Short mmCIF file of C-alpha atoms in Angstrom, two decimals:
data_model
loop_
_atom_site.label_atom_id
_atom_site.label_comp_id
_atom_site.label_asym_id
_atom_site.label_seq_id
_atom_site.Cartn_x
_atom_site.Cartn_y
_atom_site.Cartn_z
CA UNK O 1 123.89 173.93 144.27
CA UNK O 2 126.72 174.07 141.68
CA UNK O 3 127.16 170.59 141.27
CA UNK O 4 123.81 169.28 141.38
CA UNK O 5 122.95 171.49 138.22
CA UNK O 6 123.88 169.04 135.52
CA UNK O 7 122.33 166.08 136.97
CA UNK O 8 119.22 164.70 135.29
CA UNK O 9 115.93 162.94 136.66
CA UNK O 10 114.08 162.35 133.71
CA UNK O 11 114.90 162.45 129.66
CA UNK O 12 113.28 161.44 126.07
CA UNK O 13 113.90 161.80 122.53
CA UNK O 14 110.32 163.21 120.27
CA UNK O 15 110.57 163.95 116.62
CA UNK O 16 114.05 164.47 116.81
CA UNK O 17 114.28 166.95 120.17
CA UNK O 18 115.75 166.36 123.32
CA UNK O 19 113.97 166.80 126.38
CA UNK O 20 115.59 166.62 130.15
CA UNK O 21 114.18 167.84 133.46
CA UNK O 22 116.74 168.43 136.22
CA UNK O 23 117.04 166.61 139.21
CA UNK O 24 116.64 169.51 141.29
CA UNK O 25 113.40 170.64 138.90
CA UNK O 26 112.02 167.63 139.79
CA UNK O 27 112.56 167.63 143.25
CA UNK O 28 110.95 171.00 143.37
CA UNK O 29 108.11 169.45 141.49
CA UNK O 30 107.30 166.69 144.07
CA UNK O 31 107.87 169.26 147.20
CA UNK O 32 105.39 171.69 146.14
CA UNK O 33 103.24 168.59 145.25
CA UNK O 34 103.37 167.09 148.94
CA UNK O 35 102.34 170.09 149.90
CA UNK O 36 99.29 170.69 148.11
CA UNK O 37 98.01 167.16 148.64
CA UNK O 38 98.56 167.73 152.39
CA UNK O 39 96.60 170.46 152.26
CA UNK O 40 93.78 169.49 150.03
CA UNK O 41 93.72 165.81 149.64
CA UNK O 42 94.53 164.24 152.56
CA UNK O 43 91.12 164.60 155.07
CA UNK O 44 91.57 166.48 158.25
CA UNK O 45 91.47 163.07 160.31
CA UNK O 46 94.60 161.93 158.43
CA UNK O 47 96.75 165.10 158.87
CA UNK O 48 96.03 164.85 162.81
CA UNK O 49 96.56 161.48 162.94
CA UNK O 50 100.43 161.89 161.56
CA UNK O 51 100.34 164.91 163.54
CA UNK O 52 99.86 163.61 166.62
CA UNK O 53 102.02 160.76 166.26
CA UNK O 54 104.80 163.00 165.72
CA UNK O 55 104.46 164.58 168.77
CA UNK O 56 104.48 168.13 166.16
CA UNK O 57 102.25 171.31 165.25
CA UNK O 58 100.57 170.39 161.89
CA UNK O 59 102.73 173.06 160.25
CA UNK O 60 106.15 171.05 161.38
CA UNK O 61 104.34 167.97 159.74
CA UNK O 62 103.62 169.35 156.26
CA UNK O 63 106.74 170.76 156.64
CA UNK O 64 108.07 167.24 156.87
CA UNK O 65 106.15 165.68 154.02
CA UNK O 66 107.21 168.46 151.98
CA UNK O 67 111.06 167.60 153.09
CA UNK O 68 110.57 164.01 151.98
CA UNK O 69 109.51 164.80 148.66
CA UNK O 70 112.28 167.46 148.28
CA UNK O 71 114.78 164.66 148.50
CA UNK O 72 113.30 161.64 147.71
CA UNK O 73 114.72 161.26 144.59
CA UNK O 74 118.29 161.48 146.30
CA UNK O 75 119.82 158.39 145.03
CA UNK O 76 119.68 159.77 140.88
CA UNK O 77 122.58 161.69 142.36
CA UNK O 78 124.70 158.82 142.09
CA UNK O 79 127.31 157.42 138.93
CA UNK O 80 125.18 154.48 138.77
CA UNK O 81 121.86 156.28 137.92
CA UNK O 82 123.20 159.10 136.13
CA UNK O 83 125.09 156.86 133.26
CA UNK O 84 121.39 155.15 132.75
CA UNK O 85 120.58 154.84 129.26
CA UNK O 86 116.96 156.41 128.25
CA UNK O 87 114.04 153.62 127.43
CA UNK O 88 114.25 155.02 123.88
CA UNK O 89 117.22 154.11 123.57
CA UNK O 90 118.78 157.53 122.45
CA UNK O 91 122.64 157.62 122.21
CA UNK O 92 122.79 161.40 121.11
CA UNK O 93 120.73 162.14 124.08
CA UNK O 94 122.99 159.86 126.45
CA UNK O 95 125.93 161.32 124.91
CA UNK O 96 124.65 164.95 125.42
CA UNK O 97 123.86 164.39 129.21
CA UNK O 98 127.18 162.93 129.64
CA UNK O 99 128.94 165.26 127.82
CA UNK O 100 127.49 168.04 130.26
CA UNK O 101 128.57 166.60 133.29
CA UNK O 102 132.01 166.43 132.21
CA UNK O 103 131.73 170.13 131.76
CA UNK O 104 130.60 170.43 135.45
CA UNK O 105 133.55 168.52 136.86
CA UNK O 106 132.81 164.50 136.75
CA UNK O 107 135.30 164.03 134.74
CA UNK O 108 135.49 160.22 133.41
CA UNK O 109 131.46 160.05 134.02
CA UNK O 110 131.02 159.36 129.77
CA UNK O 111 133.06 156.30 129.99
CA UNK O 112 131.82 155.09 132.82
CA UNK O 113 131.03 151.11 133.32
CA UNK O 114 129.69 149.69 136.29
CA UNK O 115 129.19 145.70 136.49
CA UNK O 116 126.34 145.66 139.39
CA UNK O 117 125.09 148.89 138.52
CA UNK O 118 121.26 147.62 138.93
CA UNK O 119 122.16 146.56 142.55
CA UNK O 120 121.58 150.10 143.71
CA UNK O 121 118.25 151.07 141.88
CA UNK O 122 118.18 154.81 142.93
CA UNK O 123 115.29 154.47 145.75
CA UNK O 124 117.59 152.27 147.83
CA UNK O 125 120.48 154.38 147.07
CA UNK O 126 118.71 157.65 148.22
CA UNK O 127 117.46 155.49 151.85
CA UNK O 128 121.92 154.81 152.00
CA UNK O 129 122.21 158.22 151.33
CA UNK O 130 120.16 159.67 154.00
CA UNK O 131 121.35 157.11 156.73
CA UNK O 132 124.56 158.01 156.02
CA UNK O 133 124.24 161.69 156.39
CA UNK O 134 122.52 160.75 159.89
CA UNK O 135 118.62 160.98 158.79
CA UNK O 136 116.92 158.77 161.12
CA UNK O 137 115.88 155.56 160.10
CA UNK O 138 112.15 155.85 159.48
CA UNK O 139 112.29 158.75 157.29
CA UNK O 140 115.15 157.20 155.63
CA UNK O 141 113.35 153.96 154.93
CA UNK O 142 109.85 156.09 153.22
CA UNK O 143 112.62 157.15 150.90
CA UNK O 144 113.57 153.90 149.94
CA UNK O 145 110.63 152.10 149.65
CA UNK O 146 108.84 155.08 147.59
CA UNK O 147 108.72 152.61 144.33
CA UNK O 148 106.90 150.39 146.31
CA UNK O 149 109.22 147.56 147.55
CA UNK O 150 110.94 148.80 150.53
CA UNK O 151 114.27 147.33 151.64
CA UNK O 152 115.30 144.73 154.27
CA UNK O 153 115.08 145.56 157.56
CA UNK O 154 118.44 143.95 158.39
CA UNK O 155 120.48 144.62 156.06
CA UNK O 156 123.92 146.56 156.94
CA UNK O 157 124.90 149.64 155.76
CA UNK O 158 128.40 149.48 155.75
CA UNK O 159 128.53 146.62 153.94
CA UNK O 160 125.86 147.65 151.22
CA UNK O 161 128.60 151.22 150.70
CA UNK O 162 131.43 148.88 150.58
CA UNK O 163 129.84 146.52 148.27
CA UNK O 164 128.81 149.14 146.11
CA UNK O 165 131.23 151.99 146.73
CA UNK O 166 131.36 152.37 142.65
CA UNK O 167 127.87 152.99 142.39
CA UNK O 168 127.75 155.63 144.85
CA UNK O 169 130.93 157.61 144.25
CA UNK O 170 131.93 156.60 140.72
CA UNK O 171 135.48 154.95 142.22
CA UNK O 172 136.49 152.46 144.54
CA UNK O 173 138.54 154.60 146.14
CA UNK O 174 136.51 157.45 148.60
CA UNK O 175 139.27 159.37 149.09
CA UNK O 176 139.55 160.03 145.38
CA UNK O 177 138.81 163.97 143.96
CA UNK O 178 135.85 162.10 142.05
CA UNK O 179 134.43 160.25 144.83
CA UNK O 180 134.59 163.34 147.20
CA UNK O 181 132.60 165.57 144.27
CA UNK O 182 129.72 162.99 144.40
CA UNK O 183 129.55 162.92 148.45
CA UNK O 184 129.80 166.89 148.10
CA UNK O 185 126.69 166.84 145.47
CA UNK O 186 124.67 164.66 147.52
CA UNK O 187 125.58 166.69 150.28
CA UNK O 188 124.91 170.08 148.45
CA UNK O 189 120.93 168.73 147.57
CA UNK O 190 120.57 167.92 151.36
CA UNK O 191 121.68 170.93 152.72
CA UNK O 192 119.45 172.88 150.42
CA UNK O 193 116.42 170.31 150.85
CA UNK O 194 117.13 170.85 154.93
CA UNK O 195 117.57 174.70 154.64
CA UNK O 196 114.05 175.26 153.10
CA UNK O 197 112.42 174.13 155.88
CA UNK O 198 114.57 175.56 158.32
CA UNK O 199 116.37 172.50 159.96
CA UNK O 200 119.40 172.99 161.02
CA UNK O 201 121.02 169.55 160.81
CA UNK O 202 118.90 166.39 160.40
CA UNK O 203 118.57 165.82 164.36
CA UNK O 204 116.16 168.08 164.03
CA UNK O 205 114.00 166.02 162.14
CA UNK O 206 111.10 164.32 163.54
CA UNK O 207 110.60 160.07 164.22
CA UNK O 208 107.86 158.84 162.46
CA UNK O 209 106.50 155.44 163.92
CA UNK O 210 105.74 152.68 161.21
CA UNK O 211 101.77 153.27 160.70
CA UNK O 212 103.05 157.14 159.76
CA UNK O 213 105.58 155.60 157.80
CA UNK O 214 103.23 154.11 155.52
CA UNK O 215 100.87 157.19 155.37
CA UNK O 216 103.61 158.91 154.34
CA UNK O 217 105.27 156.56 152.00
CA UNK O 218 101.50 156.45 150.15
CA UNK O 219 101.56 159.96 149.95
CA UNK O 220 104.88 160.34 148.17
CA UNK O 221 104.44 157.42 145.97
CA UNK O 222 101.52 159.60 144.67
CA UNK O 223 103.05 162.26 144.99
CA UNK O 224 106.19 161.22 142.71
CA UNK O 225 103.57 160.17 140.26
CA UNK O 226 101.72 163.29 139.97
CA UNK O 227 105.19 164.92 139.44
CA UNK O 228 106.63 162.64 137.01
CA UNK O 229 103.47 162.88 134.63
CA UNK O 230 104.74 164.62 131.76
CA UNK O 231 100.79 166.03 130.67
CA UNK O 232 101.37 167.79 134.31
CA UNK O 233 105.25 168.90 134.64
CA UNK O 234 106.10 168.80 130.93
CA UNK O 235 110.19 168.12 130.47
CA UNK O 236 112.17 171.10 128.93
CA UNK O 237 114.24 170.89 125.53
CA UNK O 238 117.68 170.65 126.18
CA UNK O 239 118.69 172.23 123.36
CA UNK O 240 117.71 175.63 124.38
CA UNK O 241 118.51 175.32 128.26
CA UNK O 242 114.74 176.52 128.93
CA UNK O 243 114.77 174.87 132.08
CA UNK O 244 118.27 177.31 133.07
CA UNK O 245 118.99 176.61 136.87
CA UNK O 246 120.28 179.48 139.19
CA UNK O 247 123.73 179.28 140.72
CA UNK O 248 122.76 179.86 144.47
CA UNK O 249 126.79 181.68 144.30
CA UNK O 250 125.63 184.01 141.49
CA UNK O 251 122.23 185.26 141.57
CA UNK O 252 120.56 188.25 142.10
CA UNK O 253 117.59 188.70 144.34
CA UNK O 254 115.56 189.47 140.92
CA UNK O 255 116.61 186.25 139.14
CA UNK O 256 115.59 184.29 142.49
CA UNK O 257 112.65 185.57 142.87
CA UNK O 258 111.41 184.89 139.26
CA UNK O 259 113.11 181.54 139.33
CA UNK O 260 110.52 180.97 142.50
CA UNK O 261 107.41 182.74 140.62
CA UNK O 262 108.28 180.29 137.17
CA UNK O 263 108.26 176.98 139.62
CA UNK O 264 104.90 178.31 141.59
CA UNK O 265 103.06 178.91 138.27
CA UNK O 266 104.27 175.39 136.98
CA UNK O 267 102.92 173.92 139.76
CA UNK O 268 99.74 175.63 139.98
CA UNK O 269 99.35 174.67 136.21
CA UNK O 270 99.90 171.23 137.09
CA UNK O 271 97.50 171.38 140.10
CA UNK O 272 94.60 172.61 138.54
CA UNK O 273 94.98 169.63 135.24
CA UNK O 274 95.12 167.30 137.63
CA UNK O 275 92.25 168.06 140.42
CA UNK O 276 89.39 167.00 138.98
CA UNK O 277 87.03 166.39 141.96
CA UNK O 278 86.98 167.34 145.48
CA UNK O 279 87.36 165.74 148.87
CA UNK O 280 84.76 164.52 150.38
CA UNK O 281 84.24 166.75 154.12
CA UNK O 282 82.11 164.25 155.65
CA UNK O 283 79.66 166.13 158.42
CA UNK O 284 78.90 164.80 161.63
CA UNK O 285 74.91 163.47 161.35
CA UNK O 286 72.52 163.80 164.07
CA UNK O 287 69.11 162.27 163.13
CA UNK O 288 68.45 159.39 161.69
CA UNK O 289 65.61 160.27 159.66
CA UNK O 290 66.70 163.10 158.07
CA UNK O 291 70.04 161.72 157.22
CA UNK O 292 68.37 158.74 155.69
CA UNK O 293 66.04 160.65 154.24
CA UNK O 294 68.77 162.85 152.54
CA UNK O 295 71.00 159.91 151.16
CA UNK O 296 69.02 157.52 150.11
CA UNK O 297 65.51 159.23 150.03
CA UNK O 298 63.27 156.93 152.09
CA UNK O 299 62.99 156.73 155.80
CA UNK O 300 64.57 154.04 157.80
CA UNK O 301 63.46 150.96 158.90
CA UNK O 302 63.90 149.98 162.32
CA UNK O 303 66.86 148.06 162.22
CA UNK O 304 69.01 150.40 160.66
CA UNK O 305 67.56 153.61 163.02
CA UNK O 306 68.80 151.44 166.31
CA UNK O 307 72.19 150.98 163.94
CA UNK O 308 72.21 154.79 163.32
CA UNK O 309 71.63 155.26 167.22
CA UNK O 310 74.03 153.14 168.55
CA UNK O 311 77.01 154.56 166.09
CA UNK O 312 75.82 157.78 166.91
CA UNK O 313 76.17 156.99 170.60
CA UNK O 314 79.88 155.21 170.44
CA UNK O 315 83.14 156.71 170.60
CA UNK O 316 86.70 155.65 169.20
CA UNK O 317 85.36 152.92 166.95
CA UNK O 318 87.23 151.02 165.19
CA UNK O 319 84.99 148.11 163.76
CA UNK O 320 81.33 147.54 163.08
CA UNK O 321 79.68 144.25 162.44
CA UNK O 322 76.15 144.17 160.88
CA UNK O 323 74.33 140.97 161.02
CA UNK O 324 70.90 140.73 159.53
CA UNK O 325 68.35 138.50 157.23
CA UNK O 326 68.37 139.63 153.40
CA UNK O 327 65.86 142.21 152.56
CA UNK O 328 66.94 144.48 155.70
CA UNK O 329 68.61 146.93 154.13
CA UNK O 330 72.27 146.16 155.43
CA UNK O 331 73.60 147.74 152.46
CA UNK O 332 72.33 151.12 153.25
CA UNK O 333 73.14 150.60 156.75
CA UNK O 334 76.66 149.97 156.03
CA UNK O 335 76.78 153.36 153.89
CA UNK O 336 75.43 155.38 156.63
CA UNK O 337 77.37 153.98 159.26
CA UNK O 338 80.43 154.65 156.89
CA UNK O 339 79.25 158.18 156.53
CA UNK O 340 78.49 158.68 160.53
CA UNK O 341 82.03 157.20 161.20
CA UNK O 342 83.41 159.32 158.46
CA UNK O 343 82.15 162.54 160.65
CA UNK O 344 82.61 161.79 163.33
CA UNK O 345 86.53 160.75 162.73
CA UNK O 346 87.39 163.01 159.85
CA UNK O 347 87.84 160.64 157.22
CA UNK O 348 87.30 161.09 153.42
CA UNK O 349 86.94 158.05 151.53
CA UNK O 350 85.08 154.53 151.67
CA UNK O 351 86.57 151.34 150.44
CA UNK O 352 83.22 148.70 149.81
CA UNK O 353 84.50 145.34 149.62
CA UNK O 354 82.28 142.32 148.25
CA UNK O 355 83.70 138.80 147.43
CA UNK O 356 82.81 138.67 143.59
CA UNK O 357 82.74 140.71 140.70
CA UNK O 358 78.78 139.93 140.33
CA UNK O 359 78.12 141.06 143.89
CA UNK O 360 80.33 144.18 142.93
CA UNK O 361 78.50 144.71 139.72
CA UNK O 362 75.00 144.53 141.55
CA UNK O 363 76.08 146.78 144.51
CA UNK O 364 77.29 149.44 142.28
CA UNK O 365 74.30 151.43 140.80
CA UNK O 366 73.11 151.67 144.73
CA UNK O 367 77.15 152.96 145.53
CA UNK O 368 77.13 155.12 142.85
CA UNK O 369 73.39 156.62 143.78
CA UNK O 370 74.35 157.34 147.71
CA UNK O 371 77.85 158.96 146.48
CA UNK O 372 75.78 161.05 144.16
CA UNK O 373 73.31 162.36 147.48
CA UNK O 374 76.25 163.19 149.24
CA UNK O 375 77.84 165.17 146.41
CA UNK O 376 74.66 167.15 146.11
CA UNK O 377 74.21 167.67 149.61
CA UNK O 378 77.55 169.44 150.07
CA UNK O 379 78.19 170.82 146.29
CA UNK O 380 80.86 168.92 145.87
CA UNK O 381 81.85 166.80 142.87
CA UNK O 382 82.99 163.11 144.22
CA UNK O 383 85.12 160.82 142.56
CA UNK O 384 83.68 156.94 142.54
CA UNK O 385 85.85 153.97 141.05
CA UNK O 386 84.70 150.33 140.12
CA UNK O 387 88.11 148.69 140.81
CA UNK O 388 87.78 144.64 139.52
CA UNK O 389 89.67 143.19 136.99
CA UNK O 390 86.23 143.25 134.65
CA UNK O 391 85.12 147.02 135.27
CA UNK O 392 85.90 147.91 131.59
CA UNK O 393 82.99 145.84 130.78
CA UNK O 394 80.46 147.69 133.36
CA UNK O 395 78.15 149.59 131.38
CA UNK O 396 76.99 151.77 134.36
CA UNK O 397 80.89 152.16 135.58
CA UNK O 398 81.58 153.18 131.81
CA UNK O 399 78.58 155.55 131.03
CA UNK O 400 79.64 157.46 134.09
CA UNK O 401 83.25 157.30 132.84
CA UNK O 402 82.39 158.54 129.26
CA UNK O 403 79.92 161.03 130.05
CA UNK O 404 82.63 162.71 133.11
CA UNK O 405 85.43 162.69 130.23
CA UNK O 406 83.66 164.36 127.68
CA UNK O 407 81.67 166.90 130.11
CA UNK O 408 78.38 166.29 128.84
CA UNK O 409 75.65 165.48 131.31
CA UNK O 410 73.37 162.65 130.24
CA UNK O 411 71.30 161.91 132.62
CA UNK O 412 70.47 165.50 134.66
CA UNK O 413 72.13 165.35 137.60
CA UNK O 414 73.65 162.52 137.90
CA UNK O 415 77.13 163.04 136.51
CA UNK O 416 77.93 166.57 138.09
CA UNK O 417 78.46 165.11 141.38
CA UNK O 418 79.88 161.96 140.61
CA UNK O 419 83.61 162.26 138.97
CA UNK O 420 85.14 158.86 137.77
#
């Protein structure tokens, strides 16, 4: 990893200090992150679903989500990210980080000017990366679109490199001593990215179909943001070289092995600031009564006990249509039916949709009351999110938000369940 040491993924300026963190920190950062959402956010029916499109054991799936996010930031290890200036527009800074990869061998990097530098913004550069060392296409393509706008489908690679070469290699000219450092950097972080996980060469990766493309593309995207939020993986002042990175050529076993204990603790640091409620483990439900009883604490009516039967009775659905007069109770039996199909295929979220924000403002309190139930049910604190444009102005959304932020619970039970 010698020549990936100097490169940077992040940088600021604060009362006069400089701060960096590594590419490869950050990397590191938003693998171990992949991981622990796979394990504890994403709900069981998701994990099996990109399992089983795979055509892998679970294990070779995390595995792969994990890969993703150890190079996903791929294209900053490129001329054209790498001689970005900082938003705070910090010269000494610039000058510093330029002035150490000089010192590491890319030589001419400080005076470096590239005319269509923005026409390789690094999450497009890091898909041309990976296609060009052979990673199949769909993995390749969750790499470029992890800043949300993926790339075009038809456009050619070739030409993009040849358009670009600059960008990518620092000269025109790839059989230059320059260009070949930056292939054998990029090179270097995939290698190391692939040996974690034990692939040999990137045929042994897996083929994700589209639907896992976007699962996975989700994931990362919050994943990269979890990673990248300095209250969670603070940066590391550059004056003092806190964040020192291991020559894989000279270490010792010792210096490894705490290098690996130091990124573990950071993460787990991270981790626990961040979790703040669980996932909801939705149970399979049985009887209507009961289960009415228990979330909404009356018994059902007759038209939503033949709903509960019938859901209760169906298998592989995919969607439900409730038609009734007002007054029925469809709301309720729209929650219950969410929380049967949640069960029964291993899901852990609802999305309620209405067409206004009044509708949304009246539907709330009775949202926020069955998320409670099922919180208390199973011990678990659930988050719950008003999400229109006007939610700020909510005073039910924002007593719940206050009262969660400062810990204090207002109204008895209601807001150690409920998590905004």
């Amino acid at each position: 990893m010698e020549n990936c040491l100097a490169l940077w993924a992040k940088k600021k300026e604060k009362d006069g200090i400089f701060y960096w963190l590594s590419l490869k920190r950050h990397l590191e950062d938003t693998r171990e992150v992949m991981g622990l959402l796979w394990e504890h956010w994403l709900s069981e029916g998701q994990r099996a679903y990109i399992t089983k499109s795979m055509k892998v054991e679970e294990d070779e799936a995390k595995s792969l989500a994990m890969f993703i996010g150890a190079i996903h930031d791929i294209g900053k290890a490129t001329p054209a990210f790498q001689i970005q200036r900082g938003f705070q527009n910090s010269e000494d800074l610039d000058l510093l980080l330029m002035e150490k990869l000089e010192r590491e061998g890319f030589s001419g990097i400080k005076d470096l000017e590239l005319t269509d530098r923005g026409k390789t913004p690094h999450a497009y550069a890091g898909e041309v990366i990976c296609r060009l060392a052979g990673i199949n296409r769909g993995i390749a393509s969750i790499i470029g679109a992890h800043h949300g706008v993926p790339m075009k489908e038809n456009y050619s690679l070739t030409s993009f490199v040849e358009a670009y070469t600059a960008n990518f290699y620092q000269e025109e000219k790839e059989d230059s001593p320059i260009c070949k450092k930056w292939k054998a950097t990029q090179e270097e972080l995939l290698s190391w990215a692939l040996e974690s996980f034990g692939y040999k060469n990137v045929e042994e990766l897996p083929r994700c179909p589209k639907p896992t493309q976007l699962l996975l593309s989700g994931l990362l995207i919050m994943a990269d943001w979890i990673a990248s939020n300095e209250e969670y993986f603070p940066l590391f002042s550059l004056q003092n070289e806190v964040d020192h990175e291991l020559d894989d050529a000279t270490v010792n076993q010792e210096d490894r092995k705490k290098e690996e204990t130091q990124i573990s603790e950071r993460v787990e640091s991270a981790w626990l600031k961040w979790t703040q409620n669980q996932t909801w483990e939705a149970k399979q439900l049985f009887e209507a009564k009961q289960s009415y009883q228990n979330s909404f604490h009356f018994m059902p009516r007759d038209f939503q006990e033949k709903v509960f039967i019938e859901i209760a009775g169906a298998e592989d659905i995919g969607l439900v249509i409730l038609e009734a007069p007002m007054g029925c109770g469809k709301t309720e039996a729209a929650l219950m039916t969410a929380e049967q199909l949640a069960g029964k295929q291993q899901c852990a979220g609802v999305f309620f949709g209405l067409p206004t924000q009044a509708s949304s403002n009246g539907i709330f309190p009775r949202v926020e009351s069955w998320v409670d139930s099922l919180g208390q049910k199973n011990q678990e604190k659930l988050s719950l999110r008003l999400s229109h444009g006007k939610a700020a102005l909510n005073e039910e959304f924002q007593t719940l938000s206050r009262n969660c932020s400062e810990g204090i619970d207002l109204d008895g039970e209601k807001t150690k369940y409920v998590y905004v």
